[in-house]
Tab-separated table of C-alpha atoms in Angstrom:
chain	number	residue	atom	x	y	z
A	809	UNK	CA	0.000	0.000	0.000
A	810	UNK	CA	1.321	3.668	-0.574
A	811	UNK	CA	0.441	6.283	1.878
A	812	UNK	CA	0.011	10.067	0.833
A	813	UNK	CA	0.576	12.922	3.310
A	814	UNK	CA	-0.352	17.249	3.358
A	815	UNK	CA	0.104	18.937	6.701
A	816	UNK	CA	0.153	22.653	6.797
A	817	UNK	CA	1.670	25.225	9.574
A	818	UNK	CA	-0.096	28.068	10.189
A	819	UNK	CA	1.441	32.000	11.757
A	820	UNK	CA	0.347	32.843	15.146
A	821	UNK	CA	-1.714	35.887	14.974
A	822	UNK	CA	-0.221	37.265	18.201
A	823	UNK	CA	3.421	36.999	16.878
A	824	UNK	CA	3.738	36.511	13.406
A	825	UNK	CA	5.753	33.283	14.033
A	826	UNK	CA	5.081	29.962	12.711
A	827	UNK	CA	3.148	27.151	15.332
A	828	UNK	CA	5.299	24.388	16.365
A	829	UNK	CA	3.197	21.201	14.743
A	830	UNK	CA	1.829	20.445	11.690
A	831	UNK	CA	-1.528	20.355	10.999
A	832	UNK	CA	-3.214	17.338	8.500
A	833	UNK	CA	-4.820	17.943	6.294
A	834	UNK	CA	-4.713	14.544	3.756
A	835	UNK	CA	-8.379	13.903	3.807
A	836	UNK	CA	-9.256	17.126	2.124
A	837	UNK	CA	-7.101	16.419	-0.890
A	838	UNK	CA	-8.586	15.118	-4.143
A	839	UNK	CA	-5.750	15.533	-6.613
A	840	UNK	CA	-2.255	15.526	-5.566
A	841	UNK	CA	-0.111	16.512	-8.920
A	842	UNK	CA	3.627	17.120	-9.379
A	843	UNK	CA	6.648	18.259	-8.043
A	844	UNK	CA	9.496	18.763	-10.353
A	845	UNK	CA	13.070	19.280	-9.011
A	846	UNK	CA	16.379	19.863	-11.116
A	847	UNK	CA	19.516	21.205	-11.437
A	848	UNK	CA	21.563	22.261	-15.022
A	849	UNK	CA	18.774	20.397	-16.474
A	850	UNK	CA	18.156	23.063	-19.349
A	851	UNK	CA	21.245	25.304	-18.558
A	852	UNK	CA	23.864	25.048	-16.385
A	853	UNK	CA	23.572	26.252	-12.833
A	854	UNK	CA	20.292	26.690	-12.574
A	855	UNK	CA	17.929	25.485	-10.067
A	856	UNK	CA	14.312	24.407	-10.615
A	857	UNK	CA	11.645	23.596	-7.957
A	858	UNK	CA	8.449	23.743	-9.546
A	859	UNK	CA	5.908	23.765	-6.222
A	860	UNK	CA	2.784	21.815	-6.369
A	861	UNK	CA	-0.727	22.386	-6.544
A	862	UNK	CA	-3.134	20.340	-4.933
A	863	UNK	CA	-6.602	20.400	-5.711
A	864	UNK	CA	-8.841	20.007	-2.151
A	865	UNK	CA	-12.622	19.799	-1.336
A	866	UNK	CA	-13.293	23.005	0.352
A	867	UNK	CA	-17.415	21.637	1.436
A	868	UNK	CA	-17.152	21.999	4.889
A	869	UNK	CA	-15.290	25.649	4.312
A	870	UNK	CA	-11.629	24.736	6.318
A	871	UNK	CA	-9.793	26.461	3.050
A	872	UNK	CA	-12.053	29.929	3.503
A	873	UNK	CA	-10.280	32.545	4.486
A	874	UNK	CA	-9.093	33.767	8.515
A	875	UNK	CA	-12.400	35.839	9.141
A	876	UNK	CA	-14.196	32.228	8.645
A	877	UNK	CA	-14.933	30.728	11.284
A	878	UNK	CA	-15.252	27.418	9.464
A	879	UNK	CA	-11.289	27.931	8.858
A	880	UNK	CA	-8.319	26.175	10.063
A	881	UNK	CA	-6.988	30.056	9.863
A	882	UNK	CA	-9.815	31.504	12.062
A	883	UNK	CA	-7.473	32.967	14.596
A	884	UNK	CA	-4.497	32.727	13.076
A	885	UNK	CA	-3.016	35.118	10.337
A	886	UNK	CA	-3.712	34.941	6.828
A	887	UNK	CA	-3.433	31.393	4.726
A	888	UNK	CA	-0.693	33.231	2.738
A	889	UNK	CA	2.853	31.891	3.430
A	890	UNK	CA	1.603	29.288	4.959
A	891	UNK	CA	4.048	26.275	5.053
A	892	UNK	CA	3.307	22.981	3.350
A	893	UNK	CA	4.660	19.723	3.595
A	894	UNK	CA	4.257	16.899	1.411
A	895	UNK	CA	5.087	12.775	2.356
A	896	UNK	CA	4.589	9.803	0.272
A	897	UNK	CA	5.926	6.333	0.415
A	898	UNK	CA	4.659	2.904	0.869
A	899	UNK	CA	2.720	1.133	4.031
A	900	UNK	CA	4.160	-2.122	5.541
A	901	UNK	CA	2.921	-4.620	7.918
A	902	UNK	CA	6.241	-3.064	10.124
A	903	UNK	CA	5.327	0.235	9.295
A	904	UNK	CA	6.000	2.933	6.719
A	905	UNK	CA	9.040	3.144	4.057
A	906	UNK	CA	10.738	5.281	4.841
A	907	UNK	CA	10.476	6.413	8.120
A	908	UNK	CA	10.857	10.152	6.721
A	909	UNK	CA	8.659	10.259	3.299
A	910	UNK	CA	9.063	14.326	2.826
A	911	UNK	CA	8.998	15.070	-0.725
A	912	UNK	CA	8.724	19.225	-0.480
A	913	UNK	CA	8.213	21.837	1.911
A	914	UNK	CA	6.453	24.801	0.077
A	915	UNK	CA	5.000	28.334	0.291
A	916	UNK	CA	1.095	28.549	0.452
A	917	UNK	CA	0.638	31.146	-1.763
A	918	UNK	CA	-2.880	34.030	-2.015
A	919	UNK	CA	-4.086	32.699	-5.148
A	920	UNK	CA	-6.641	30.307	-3.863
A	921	UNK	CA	-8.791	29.906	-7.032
A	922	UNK	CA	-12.545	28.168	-5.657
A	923	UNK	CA	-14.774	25.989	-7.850
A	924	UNK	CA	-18.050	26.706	-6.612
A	925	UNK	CA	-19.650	24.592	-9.080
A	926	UNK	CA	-17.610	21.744	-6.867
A	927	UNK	CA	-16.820	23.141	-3.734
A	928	UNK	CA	-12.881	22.656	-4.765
A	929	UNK	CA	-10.435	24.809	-4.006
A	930	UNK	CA	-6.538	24.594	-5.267
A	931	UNK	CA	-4.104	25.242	-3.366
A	932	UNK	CA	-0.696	26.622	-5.375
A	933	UNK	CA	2.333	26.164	-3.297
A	934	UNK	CA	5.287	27.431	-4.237
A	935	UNK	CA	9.485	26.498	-3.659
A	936	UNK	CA	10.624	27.890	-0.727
A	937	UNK	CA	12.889	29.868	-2.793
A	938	UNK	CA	10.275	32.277	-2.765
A	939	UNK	CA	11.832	34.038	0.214
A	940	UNK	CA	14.609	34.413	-0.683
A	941	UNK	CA	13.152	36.206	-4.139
A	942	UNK	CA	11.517	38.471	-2.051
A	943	UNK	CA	14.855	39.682	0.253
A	944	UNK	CA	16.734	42.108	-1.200
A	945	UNK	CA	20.166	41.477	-1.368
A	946	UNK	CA	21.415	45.353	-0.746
A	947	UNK	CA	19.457	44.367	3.092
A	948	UNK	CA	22.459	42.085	3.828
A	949	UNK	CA	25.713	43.526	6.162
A	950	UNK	CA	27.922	42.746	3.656
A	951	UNK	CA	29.196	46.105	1.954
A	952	UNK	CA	32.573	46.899	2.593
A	953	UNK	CA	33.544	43.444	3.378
A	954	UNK	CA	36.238	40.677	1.953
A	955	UNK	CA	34.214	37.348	2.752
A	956	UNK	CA	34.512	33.855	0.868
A	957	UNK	CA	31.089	32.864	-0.636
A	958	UNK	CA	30.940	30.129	2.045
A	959	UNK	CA	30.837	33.084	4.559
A	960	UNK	CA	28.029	35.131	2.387
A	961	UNK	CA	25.689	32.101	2.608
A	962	UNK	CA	26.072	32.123	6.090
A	963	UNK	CA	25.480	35.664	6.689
A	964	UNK	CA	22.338	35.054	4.323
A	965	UNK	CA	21.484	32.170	6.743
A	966	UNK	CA	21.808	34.098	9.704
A	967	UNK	CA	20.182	37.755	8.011
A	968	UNK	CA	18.065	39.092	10.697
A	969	UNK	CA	15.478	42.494	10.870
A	970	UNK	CA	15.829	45.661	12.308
A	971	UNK	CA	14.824	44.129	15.992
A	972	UNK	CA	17.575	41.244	15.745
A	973	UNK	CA	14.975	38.525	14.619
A	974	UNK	CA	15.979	35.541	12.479
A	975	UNK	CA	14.201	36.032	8.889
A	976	UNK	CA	15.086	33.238	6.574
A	977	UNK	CA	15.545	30.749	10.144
A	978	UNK	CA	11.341	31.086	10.673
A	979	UNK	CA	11.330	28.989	7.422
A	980	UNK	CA	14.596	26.753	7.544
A	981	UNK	CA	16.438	26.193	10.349
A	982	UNK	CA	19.938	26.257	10.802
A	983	UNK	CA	20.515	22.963	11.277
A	984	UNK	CA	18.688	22.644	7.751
A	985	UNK	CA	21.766	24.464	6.017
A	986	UNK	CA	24.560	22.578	4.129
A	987	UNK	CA	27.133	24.982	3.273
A	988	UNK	CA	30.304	23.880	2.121
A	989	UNK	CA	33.599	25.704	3.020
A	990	UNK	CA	34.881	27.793	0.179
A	991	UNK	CA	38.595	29.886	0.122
A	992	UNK	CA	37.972	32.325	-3.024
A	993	UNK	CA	37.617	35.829	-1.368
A	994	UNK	CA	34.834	38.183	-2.803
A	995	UNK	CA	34.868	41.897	-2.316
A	996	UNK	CA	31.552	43.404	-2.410
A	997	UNK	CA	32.908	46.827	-1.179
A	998	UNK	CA	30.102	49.023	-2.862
A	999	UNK	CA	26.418	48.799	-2.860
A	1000	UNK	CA	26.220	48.889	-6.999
A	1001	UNK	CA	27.186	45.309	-7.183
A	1002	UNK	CA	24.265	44.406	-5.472
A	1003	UNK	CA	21.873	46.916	-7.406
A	1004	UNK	CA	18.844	44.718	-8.701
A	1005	UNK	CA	19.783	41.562	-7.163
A	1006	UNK	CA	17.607	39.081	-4.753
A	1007	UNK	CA	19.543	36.830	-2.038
A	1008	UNK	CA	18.780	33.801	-4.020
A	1009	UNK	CA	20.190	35.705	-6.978
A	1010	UNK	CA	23.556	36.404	-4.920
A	1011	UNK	CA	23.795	32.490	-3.813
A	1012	UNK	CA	23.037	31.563	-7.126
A	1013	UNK	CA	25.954	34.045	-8.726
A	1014	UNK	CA	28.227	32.629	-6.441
A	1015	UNK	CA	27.326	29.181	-6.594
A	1016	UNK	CA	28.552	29.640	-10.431
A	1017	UNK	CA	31.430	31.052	-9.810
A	1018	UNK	CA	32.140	28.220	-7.103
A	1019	UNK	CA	31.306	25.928	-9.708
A	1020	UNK	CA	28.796	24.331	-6.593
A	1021	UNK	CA	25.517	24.113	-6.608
A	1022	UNK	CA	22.057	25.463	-5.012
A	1023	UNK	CA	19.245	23.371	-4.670
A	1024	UNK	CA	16.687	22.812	-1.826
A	1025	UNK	CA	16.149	19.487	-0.807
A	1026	UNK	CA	13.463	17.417	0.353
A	1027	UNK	CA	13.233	18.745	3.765
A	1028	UNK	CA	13.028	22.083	2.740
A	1029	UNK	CA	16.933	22.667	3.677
A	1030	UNK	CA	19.518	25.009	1.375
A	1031	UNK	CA	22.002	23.275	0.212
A	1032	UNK	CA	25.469	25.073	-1.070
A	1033	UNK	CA	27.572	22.364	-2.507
A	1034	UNK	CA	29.870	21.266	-4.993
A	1035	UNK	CA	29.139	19.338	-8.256
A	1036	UNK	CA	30.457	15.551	-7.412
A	1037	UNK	CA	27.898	13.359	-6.449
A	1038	UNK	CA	26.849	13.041	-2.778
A	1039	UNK	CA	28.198	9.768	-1.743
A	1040	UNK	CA	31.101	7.326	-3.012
A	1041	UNK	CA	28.789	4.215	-3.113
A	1042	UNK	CA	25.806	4.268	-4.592
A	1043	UNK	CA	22.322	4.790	-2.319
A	1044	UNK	CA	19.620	2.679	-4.445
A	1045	UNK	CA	19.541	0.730	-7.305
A	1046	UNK	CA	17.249	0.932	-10.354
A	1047	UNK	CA	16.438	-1.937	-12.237
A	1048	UNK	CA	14.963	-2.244	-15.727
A	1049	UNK	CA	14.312	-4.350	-18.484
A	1050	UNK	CA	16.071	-7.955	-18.475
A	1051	UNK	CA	16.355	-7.911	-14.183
A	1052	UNK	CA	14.898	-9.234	-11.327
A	1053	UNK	CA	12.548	-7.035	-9.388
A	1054	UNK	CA	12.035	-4.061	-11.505
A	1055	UNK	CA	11.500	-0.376	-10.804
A	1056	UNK	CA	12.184	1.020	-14.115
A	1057	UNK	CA	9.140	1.521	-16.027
A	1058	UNK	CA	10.696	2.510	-19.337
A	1059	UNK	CA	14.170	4.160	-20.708
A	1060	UNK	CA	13.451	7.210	-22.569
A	1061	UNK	CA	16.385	7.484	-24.078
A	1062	UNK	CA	20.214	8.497	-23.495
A	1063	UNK	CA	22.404	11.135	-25.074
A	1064	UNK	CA	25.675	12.474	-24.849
A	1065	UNK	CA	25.494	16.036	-23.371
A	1066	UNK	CA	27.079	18.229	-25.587
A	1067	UNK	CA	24.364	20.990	-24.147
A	1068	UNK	CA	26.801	20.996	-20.485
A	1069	UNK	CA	30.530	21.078	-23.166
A	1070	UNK	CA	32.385	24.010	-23.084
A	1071	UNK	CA	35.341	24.238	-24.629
A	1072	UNK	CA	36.418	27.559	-23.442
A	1073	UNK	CA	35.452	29.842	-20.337
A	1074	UNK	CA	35.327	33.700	-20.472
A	1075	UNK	CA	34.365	34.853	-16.950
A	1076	UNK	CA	34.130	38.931	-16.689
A	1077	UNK	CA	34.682	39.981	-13.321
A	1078	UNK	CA	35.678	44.059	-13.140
A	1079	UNK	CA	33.211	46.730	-14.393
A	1080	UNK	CA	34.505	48.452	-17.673
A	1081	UNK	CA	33.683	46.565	-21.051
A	1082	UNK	CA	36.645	46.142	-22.225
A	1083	UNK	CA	39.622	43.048	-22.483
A	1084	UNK	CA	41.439	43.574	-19.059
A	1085	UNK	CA	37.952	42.755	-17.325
A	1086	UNK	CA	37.938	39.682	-18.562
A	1087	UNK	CA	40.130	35.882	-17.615
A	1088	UNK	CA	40.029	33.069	-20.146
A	1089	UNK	CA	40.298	29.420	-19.685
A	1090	UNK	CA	40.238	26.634	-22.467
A	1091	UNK	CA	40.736	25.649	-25.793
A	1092	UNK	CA	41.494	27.614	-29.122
A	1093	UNK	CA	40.894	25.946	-32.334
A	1094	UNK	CA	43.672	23.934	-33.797
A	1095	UNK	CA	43.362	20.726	-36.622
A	1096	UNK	CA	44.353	18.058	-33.931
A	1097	UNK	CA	42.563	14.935	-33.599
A	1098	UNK	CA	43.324	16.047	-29.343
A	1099	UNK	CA	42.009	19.479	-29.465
A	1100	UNK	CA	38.847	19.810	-27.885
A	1101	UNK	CA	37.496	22.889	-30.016
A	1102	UNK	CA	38.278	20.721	-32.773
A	1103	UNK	CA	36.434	17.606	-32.152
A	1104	UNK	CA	33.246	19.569	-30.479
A	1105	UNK	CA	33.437	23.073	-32.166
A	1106	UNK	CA	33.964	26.217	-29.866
A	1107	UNK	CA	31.695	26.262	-27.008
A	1108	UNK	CA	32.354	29.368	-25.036
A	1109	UNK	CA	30.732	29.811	-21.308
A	1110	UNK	CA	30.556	33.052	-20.619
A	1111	UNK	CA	29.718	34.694	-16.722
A	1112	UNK	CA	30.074	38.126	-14.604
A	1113	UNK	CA	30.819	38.151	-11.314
A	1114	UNK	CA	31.984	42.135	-10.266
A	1115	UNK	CA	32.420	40.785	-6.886
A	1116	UNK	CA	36.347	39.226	-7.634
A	1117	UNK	CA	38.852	41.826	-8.165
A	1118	UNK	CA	41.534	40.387	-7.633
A	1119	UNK	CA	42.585	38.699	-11.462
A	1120	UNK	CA	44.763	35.814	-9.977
A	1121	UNK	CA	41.618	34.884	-7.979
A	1122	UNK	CA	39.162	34.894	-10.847
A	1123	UNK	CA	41.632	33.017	-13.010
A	1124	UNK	CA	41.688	30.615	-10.484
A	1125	UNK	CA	37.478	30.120	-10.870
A	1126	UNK	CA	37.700	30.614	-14.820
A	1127	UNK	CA	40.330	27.602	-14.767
A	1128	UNK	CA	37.622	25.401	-12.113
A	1129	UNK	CA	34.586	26.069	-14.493
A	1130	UNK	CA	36.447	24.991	-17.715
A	1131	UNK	CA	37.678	21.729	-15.818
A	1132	UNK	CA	34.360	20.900	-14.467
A	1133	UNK	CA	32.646	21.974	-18.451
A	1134	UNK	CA	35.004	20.556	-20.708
A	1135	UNK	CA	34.445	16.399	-19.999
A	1136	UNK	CA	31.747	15.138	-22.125
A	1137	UNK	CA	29.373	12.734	-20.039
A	1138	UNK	CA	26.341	10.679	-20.759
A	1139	UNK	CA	23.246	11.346	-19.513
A	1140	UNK	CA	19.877	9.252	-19.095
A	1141	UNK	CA	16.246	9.373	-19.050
A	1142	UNK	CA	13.993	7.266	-17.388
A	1143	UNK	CA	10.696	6.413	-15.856
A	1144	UNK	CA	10.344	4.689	-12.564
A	1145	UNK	CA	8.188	3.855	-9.429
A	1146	UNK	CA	8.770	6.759	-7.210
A	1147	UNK	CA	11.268	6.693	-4.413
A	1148	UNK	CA	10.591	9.539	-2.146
A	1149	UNK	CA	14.221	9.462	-0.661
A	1150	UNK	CA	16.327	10.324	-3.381
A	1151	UNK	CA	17.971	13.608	-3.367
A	1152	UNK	CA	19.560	15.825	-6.598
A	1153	UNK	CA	23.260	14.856	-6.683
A	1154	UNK	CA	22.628	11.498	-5.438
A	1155	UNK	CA	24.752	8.336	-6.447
A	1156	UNK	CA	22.613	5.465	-7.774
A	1157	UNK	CA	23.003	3.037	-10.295
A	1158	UNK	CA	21.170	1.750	-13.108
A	1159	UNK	CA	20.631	-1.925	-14.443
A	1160	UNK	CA	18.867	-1.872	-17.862
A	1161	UNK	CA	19.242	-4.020	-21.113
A	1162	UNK	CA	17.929	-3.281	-24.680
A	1163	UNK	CA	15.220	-6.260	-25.969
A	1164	UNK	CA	18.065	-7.828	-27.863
A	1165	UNK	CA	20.295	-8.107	-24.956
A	1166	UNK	CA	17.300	-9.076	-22.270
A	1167	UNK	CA	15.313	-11.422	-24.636
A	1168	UNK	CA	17.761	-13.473	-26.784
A	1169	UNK	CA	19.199	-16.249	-25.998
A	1170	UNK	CA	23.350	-16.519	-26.387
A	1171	UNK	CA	23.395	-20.086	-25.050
A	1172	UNK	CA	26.282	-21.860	-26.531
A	1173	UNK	CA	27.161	-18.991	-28.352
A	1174	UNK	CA	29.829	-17.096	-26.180
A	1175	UNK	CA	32.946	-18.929	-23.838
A	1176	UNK	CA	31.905	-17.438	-20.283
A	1177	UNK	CA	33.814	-14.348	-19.011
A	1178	UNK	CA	36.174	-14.207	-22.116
A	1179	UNK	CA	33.732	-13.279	-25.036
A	1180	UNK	CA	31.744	-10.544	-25.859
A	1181	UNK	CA	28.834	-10.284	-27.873
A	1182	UNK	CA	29.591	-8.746	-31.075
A	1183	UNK	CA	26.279	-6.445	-30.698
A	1184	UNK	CA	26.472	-5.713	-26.841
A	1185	UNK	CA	28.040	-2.148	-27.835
A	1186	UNK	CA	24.940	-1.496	-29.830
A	1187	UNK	CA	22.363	-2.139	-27.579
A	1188	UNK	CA	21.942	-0.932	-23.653
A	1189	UNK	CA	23.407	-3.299	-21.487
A	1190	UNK	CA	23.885	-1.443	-18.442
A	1191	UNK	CA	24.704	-3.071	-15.125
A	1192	UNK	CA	24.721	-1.323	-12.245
A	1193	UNK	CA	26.530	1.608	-13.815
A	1194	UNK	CA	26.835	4.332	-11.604
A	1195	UNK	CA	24.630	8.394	-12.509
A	1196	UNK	CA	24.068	11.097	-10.376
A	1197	UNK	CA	20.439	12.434	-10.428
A	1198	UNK	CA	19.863	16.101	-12.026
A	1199	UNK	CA	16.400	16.509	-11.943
A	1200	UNK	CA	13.366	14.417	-10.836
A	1201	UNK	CA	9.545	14.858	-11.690
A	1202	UNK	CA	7.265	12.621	-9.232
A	1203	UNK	CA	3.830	12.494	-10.071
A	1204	UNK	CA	1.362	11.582	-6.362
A	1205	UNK	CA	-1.449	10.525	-8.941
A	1206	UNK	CA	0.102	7.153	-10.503
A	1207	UNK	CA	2.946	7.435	-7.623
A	1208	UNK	CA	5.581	7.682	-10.482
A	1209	UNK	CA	9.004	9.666	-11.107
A	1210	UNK	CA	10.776	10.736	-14.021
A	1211	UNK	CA	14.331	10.739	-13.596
A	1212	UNK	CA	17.292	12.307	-15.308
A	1213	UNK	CA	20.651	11.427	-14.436
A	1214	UNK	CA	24.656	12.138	-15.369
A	1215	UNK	CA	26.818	9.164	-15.528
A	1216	UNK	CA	30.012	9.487	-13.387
């Protein structure tokens, strides 16, 4: 059996703050939808977390707004910014799998759109990222100041009001942070360089220029990382077509991603347009069966960072980003049952073999552990080879997930 979970928390009128417990509110929920989660899945270095919308039954009125007194938010303050959990996962006879099913922790949002044809009401939730969208960056203490980008996520972590109280804590805790040291020192000694920009725009521009990531993760914690997968062995194991006890549902399809290649990296990091404000790493075109720009064409990635002055430092990241860019990796597409554990940047591996491979027989054919079929290297005949997950789409409905996955 599978189990499906929505809980909300609710702000204290008196305070503003968030109540300690989660309220359920599962029965009320009619259609569950997706949740979509990814990182450099279109470009590089950007993070996606779609939210979720759930469609409810809103009959006995507990949706209505706080002057209702049918609510759940009678007393409290407005439904807006509400938070939202999600859980799934499956129902044993020794309880449930796993013992944590989060999926997503989410934003209630004011556009509560009401059927009143059939008493439905849907509820859109968005990432949590929303908070930090709506932070100004120019509010943090950080002009005039030489600080490492691990020490600017921090000081975004700990950002507090006028009256000394914790802003982005009410929604993650600090425990919920994963910031990885970093050594590359940033100067953002005027308030220009922040003109126009949001906090999650700030983490985001640095997490580029770490060559890390930024994602949110299941429990609704920030996570500041860099690009190698999570663990050294792998955390679950996928299993498709010609093995025992499949999960796969069906292999979309594999390609090589030439859309992540760069052959060359031109990072700008002082203010004037012109050629000292820029550092170079990479490739230039030569007839060479080794050059890179010859075998893939030129593939420049360019980026601006005005926060690195110093040119020996931002020759240092330029030289990072074209290392990390310029390795050409597969990269897989695949349906599966859903597994509400699995994280972006975790290691798993994947077991899958092409109808030839799974379905024909090679008895007397090959000399055990010395042979190989003359058409295994034009089918899929994957055995536990090792990906990192990019992105993941889980539908609640069929209890499904679309994964997409680098190999390592």
């Amino acid at each position: 059996d599978i189990f499906r979970r929505m809980q909300v928390r609710r702000r204290l009128r008196s305070t503003g703050l968030y109540e300690t417990s989660w309220q359920d509110m599962t029965d009320f929920v009619k259609r569950w939808g997706t949740i979509d989660i990814a990182v450099d899945d279109v470009k590089l270095n950007k993070f996606r977390l779609s939210g979720i919308n759930l469609t409810c039954r809103n009959d006995t009125g507990r949706f209505n707004d706080e002057t209702n007194m049918s609510s759940l938010w009678f007393g409290y303050m407005t439904r807006y910014r509400s938070l939202v959990r999600i859980q799934a996962g499956y129902s044993t006879a020794s309880g449930e799998l796993p013992s944590d099913g989060t999926l997503g922790v989410f934003i209630l949002t004011d556009e509560l759109e009401q059927d009143a044809s059939k008493n439905e009401i849907v509820l859109r939730c968005s990432s949590i990222q929303s908070v930090f969208n709506e932070v100004r960056a120019r509010e943090l203490p950080l002009i005039n100041t030489n600080l490492s980008a691990s020490d600017i996520i921090t000081r975004i972590r700990d950002h507090t009001d006028g009256a000394g109280v914790s802003i982005f804590q009410q929604f993650i805790s600090t425990a919920a942070w994963v910031i990885s040291t970093t050594t590359n020192i940033y100067n953002l000694n005027t308030d220009t360089t922040l003109e126009n920009m949001t906090c999650w725009d700030l983490m985001e521009k640095l997490a580029e220029s770490e060559t890390f990531v930024l994602t949110i993760n299941r429990t609704g914690g920030i996570e500041f990382r860099g690009r190698d997968a999570r663990q050294s062995t792998s955390q679950f194991g996928f299993r498709g077509q010609g093995f025992d006890q499949q999960n796969v549902i069906k292999l979309n399809g594999e390609k090589e991603a030439l859309n992540k290649l760069y052959t060359y990296v031109r990072f700008k990091h002082l203010q004037p347009d012109t050629s000292t404000s820029y550092v170079t790493s990479g490739t230039t075109t030569s007839v060479d069966a080794t050059n890179l720009s010859w075998r893939y064409g030129q593939r420049v990635y360019e980026f601006e960072n005005l926060f690195t002055t110093v040119t020996a430092t931002a020759q240092t990241i330029a030289n990072t980003a074209f290392t990390e860019y310029s390795v050409v990796r597969k990269e897989i597409n695949f349906d599966a049952k859903l597994h509400p554990t699995l994280e972006i940047l975790d290691r798993v591996d994947f077991s899958y073999r092409s109808y030839d491979a799974a379905f024909s027989s090679i008895w007397d054919v090959m000399v055990w552990d010395t042979d190989r079929w003359s058409r295994e290297g034009n089918n899929f005949d994957y055995e536990q080879k090792p990906y990192k997950i990019l992105g993941k789409r889980m539908n609640l409905d069929n209890f499904s997930m679309n994964i997409k996955a680098r190999e390592i």
